[in-house]
XYZ file of C-alpha atoms in Angstrom:
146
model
C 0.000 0.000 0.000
C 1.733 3.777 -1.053
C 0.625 6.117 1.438
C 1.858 9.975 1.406
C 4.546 9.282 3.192
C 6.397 6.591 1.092
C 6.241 7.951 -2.262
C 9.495 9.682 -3.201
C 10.584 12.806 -5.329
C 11.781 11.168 -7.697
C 8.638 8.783 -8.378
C 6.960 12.007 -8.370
C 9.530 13.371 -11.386
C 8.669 10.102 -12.974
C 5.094 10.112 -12.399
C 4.816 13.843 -13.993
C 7.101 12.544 -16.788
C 5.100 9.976 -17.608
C 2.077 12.200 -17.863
C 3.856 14.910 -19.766
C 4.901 11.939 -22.329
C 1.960 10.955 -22.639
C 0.130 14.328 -23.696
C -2.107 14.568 -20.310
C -1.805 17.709 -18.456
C -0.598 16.751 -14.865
C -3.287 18.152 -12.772
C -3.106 18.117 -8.990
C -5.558 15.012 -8.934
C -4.296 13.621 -11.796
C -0.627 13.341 -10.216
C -2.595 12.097 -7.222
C -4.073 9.161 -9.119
C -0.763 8.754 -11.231
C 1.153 8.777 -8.001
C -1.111 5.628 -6.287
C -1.399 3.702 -10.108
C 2.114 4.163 -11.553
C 4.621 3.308 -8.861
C 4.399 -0.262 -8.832
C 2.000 -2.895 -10.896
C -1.118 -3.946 -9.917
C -4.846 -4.482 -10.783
C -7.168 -2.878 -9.407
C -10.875 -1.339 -9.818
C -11.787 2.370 -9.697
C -13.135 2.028 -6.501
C -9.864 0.833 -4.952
C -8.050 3.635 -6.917
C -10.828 6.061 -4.899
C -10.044 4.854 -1.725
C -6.355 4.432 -2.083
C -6.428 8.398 -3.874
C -8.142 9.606 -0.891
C -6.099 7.885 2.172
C -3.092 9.000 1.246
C -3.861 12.264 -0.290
C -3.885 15.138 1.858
C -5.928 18.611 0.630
C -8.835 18.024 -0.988
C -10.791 14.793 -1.794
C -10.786 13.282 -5.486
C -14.205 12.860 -6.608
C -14.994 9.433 -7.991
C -16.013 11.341 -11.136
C -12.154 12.368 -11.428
C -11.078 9.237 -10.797
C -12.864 7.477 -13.503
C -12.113 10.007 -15.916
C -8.704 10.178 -15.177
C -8.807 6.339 -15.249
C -10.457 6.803 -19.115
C -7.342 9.393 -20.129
C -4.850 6.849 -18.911
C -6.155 3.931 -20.742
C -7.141 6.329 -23.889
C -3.219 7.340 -23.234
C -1.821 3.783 -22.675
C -0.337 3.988 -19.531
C -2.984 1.620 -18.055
C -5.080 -1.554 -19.206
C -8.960 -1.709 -19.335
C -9.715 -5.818 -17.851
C -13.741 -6.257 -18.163
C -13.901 -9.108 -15.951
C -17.812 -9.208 -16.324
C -20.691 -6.665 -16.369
C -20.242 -5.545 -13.051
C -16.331 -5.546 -12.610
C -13.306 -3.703 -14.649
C -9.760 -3.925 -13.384
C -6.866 -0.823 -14.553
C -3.622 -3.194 -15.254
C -0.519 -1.370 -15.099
C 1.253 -3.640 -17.101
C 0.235 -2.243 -20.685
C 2.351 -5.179 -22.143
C 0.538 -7.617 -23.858
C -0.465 -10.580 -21.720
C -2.883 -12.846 -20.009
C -5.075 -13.404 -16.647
C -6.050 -15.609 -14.402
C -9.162 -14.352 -12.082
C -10.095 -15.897 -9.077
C -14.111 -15.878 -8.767
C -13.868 -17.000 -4.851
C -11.133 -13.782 -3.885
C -11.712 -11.423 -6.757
C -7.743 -11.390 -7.187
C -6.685 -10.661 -10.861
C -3.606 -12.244 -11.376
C -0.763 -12.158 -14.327
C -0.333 -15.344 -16.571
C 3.489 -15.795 -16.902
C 3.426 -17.484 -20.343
C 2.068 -15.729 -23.566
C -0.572 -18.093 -25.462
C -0.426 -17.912 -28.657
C -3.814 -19.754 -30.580
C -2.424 -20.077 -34.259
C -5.564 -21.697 -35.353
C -6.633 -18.271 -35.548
C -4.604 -17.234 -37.976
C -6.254 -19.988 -40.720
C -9.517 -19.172 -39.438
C -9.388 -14.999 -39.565
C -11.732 -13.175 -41.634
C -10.318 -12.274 -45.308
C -8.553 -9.318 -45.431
C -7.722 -9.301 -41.328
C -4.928 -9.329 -38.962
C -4.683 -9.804 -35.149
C -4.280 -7.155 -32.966
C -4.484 -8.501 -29.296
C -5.520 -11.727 -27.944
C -6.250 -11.794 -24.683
C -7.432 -14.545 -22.680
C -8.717 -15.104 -19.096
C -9.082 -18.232 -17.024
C -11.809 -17.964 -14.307
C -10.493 -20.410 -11.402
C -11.946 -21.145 -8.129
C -10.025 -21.961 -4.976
C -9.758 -26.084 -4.352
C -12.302 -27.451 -1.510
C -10.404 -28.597 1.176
């Protein structure tokens, strides 16, 4: 967990550089979200990102209005990526790298696949005149009964 007190200059430098790169003005609560999101990988909803914002920030509160629009501008940006898990729940990945999940329907823990899968049947069964973009994949699991 990054709290106020453990985030250093220089991730703030980087932070700021990595909006500036990116063509997003960095805004007081945008550095705010940048600062909790872009330190270190992880998944994690927009609600988490709200609550996370909030604890360590001190001033003003983010709205949740900010944070989900800020969350839009990264992903628009590609300094995060959009996981619909199902109708009700989206992780932010900040590992923009192209890659696979595994999510865990008894914890609700998103996790990383190590290995790339690559399905080259798709390539003989592609619509004429297409190429693949992305492929990703994700295995639901649920923890063993003990």
């Amino acid at each position: 967990m990054m709290d106020a007190t453990n985030i250093h200059i220089s991730d703030l430098l980087d932070v700021r550089q990595q909006l500036n790169v990116s063509g997003i003005t960095p805004t007081p609560q945008r550095l705010a979200i940048a600062e909790v999101l872009l330190t270190s990988h992880q998944h994690v909803t927009a609600d988490e990102v709200f609550e996370k914002v909030n604890r360590s920030r001190v001033g003003p509160r983010v709205s949740k209005a900010t944070v989900y629009n800020s969350l839009g501008l990264f992903v628009k940006k590609s300094l995060l990526r959009e996981i619909f898990v199902d109708a009700s729940r989206t992780f932010y990945d900040t590992n923009t790298q192209p890659h696979h999940h595994f999510y865990n329907l008894d914890t609700g823990q998103l996790i990383d696949m190590e290995e790339r899968l690559v399905p080259f049947i798709l390539e003989s069964s592609l619509p004429e005149n297409t190429l693949v973009e992305d492929i990703e994949i994700m295995i639901r699991v649920r923890n063993q009964k003990q």
